mmCIF file of C-alpha atoms in Angstrom:
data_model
loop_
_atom_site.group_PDB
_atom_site.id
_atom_site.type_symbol
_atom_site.label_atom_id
_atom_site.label_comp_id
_atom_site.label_asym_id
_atom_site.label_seq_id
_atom_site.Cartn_x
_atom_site.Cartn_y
_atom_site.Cartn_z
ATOM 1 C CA UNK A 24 157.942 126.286 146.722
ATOM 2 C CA UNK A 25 157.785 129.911 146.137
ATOM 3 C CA UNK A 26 158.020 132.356 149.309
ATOM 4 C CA UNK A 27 154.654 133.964 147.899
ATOM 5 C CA UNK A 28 152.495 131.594 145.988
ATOM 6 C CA UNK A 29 149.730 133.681 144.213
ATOM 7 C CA UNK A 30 151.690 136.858 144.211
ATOM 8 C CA UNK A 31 151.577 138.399 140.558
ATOM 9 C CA UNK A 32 154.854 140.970 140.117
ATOM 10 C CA UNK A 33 152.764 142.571 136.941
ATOM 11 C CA UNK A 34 149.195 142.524 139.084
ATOM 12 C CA UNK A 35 150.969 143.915 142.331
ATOM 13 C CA UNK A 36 153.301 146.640 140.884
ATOM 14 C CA UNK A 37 154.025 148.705 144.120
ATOM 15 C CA UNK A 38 152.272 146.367 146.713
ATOM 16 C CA UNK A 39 154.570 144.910 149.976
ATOM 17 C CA UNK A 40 153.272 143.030 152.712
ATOM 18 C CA UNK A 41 152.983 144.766 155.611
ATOM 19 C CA UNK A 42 150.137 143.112 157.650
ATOM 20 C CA UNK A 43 149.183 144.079 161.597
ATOM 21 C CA UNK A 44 149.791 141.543 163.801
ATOM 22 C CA UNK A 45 145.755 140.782 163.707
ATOM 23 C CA UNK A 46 146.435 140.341 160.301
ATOM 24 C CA UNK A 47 149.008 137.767 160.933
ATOM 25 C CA UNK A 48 147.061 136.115 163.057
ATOM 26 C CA UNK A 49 143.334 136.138 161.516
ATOM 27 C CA UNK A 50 144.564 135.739 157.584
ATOM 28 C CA UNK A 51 147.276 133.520 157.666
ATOM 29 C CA UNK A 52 148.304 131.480 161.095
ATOM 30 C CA UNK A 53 145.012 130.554 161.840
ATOM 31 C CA UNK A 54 144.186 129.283 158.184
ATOM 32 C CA UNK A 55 147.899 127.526 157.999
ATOM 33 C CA UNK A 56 146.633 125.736 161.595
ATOM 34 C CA UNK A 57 142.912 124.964 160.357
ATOM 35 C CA UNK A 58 144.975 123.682 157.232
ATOM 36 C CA UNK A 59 142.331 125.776 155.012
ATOM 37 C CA UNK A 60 144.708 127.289 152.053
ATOM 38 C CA UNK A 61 145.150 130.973 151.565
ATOM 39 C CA UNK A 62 143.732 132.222 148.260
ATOM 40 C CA UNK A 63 145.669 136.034 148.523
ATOM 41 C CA UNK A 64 149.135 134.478 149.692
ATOM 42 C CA UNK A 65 150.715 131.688 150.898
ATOM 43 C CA UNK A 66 153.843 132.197 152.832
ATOM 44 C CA UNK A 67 156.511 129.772 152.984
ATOM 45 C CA UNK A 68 157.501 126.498 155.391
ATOM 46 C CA UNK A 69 160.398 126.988 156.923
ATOM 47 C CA UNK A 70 162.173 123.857 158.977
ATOM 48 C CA UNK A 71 165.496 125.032 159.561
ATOM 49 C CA UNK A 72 164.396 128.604 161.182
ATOM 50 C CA UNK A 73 166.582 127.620 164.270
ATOM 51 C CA UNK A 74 169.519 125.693 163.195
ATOM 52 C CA UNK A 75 171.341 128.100 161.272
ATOM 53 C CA UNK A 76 172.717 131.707 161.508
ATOM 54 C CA UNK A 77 169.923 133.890 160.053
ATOM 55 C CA UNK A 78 172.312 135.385 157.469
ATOM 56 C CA UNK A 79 173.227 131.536 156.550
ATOM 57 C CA UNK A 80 169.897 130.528 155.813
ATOM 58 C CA UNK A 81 168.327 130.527 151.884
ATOM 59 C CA UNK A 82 165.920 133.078 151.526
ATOM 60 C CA UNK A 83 163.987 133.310 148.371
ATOM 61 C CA UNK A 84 164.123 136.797 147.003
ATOM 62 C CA UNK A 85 161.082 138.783 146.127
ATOM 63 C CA UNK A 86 159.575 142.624 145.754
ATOM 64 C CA UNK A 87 156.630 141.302 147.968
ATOM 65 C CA UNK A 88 158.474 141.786 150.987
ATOM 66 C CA UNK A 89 161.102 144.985 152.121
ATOM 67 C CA UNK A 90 164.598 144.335 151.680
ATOM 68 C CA UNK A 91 166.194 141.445 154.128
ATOM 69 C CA UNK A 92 162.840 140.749 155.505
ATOM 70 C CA UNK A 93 161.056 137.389 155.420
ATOM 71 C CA UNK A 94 157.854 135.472 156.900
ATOM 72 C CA UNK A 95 158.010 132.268 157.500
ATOM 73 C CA UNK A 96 156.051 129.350 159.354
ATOM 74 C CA UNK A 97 157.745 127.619 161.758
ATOM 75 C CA UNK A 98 156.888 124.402 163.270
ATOM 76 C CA UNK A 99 157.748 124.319 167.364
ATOM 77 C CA UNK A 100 159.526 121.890 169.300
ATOM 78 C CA UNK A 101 161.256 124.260 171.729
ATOM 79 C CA UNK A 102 158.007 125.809 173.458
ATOM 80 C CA UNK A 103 157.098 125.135 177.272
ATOM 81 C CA UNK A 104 153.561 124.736 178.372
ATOM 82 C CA UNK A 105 154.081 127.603 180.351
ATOM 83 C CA UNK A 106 154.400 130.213 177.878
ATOM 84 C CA UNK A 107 153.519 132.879 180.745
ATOM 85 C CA UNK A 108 157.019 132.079 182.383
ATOM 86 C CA UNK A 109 160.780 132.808 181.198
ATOM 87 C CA UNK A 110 161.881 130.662 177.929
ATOM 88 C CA UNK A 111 165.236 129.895 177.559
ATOM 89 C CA UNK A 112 167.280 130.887 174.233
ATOM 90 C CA UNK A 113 167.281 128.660 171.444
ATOM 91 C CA UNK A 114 170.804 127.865 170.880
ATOM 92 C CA UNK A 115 172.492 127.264 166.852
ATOM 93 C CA UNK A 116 175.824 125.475 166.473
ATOM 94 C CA UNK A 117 176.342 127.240 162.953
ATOM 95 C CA UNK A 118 178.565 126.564 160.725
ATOM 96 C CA UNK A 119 180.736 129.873 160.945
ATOM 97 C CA UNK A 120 179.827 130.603 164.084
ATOM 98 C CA UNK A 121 177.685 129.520 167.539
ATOM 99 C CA UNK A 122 175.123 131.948 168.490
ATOM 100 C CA UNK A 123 171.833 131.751 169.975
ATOM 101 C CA UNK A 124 168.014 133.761 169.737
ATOM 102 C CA UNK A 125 166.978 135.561 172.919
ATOM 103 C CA UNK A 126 163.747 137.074 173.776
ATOM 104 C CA UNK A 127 163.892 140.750 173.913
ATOM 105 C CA UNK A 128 160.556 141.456 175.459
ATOM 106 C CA UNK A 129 157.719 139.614 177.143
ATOM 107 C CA UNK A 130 155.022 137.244 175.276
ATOM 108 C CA UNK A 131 152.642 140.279 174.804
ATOM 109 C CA UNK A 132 148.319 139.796 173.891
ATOM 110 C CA UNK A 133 147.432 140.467 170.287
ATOM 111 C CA UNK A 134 143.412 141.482 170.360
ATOM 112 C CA UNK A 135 141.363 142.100 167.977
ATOM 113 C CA UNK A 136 140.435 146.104 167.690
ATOM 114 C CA UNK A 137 136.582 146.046 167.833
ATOM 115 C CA UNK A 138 136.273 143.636 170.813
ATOM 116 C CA UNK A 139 139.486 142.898 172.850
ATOM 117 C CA UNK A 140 139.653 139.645 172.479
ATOM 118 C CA UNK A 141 142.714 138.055 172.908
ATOM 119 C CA UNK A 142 143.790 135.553 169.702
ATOM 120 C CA UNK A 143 147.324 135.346 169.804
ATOM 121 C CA UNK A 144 150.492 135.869 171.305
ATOM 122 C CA UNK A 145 153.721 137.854 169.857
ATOM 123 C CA UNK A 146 157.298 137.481 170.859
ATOM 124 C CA UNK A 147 160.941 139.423 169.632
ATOM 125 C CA UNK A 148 163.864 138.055 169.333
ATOM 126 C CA UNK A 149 167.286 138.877 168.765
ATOM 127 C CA UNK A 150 169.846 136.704 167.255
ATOM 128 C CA UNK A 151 173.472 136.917 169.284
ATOM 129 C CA UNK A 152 176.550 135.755 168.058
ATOM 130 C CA UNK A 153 178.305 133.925 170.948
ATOM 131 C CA UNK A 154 181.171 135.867 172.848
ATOM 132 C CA UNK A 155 179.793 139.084 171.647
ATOM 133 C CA UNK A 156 177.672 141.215 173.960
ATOM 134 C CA UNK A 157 175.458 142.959 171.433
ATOM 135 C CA UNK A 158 173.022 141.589 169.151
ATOM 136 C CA UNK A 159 173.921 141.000 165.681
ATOM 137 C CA UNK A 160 171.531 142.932 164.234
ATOM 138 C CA UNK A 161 169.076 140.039 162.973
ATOM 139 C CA UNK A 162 165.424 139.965 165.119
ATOM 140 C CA UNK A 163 162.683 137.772 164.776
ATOM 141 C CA UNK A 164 159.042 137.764 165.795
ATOM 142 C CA UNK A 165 156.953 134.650 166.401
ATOM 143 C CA UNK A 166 153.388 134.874 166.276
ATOM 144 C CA UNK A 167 151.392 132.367 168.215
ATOM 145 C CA UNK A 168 147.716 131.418 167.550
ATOM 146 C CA UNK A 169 145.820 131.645 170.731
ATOM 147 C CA UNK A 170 142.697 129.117 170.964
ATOM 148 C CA UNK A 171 141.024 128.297 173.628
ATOM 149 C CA UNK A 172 143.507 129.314 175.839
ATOM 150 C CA UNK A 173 145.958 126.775 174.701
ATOM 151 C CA UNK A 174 149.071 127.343 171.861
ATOM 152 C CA UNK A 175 149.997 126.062 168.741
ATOM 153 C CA UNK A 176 152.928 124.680 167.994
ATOM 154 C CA UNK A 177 152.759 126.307 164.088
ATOM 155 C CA UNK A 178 153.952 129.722 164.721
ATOM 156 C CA UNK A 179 154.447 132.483 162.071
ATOM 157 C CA UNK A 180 157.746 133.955 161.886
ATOM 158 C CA UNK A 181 158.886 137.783 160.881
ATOM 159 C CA UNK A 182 162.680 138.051 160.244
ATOM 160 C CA UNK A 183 164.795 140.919 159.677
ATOM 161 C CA UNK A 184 168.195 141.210 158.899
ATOM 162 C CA UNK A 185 170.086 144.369 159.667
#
C-alpha cells in the first residue's frame, strides 16, 4: 500500500502535509479508530515502528511529506493503563545496532481551539543508540485518541530523521 493513497502528484503540485495536532487527531486517528476511511488521505500501517532502527526501516518515498519525515499508524502493545505516570523506553535489538525510544517530554492535552476540550494526547520521543549518551537524531511523536477518558491502542505516529 501506498504511504498516501488518494494523493495526486499532478493535482497537488506544491502541497505537503503539515497538519496541527487537532488535525491529527480529528481527520485521521479518530476515523482510522471508528474504521470510517479517509477520502483526502490515507496514511500508512506501520507494524514494525518499534523493532527496528528508524534509519533501518522501509519508508516509501513521496513529495507529500518533507524530506526524512513520515506518518504512520501504529498499533500499541507497550502502553500502561496509567498513561498519567512514567513509561518505560521501548527497547530494539536491531540488526546493526541495540538502541531504544525514550520520552523526551510529558504526555501533554491536545484541545480543540474553540472549546478546550481535551481529545487526545501527544508524546516525543527520541531514538538512542545504546552506549551513546546523545540521541541519534531520529524523534517520534505518538498521537493518542482520547475518548471518554480512556486510550486507544491505534496511535498515529510522526517520524523524523535527522
Amino acid at each position: 500500500m501506498s504511504m498516501v493513497k488518494y494523493y495526486d502528484k499532478e493535482e497537488h503540485i506544491g502541497f505537503r502535509f503539515h497538519p496541527s495536532d487537532q488535525e491529527l487527531i480529528l481527520r485521521y486517528l479518530g476515523p482510522k479508530v471508528a474504521k470510517r476511511s479517509n477520502k483526502e488521505f490515507e496514511l500508512e500501517d506501520k507494524t514494525d515502528l518499534y523493532a527496528k532502527e528508524p534509519w533501518r526501516l522501509t519508508h516509501t518515498e513521496t513529495d507529500f511529506f518533507e524530506p526524512n519525515e513520515w506518518f504512520y499508524f501504529v498499533k500499541l502493545n507497550h502502553l500502561s493503563e496509567n498513561v498519567t505516570g512514567k513509561r518505560m523506553s521501548l527497547k530494539v535489538k536491531g540488526e546493526t545496532c541495540d538502541g531504544c525510544w525514550k520520552p523526551s517530554g510529558k504526555l501533554r492535552d491536545i484541545v480543540l481551539e474553540d472549546t478546550g476540550e481535551v481529545i487526545g494526547k501527544k508524546r516525543s520521543l527520541s531514538f538512542y543508540v545504546k552506549g551513546e549518551s546523545n540521541a541519534s537524531g531520529w524523534t517520534m511523536t505518538e498521537y493518542y485518541l482520547q475518548d471518554g477518558g480512556s486510550f486507544h491502542y491505534q496511535v498515529l505516529c510522526h517520524l523524523k530523521g535527522p
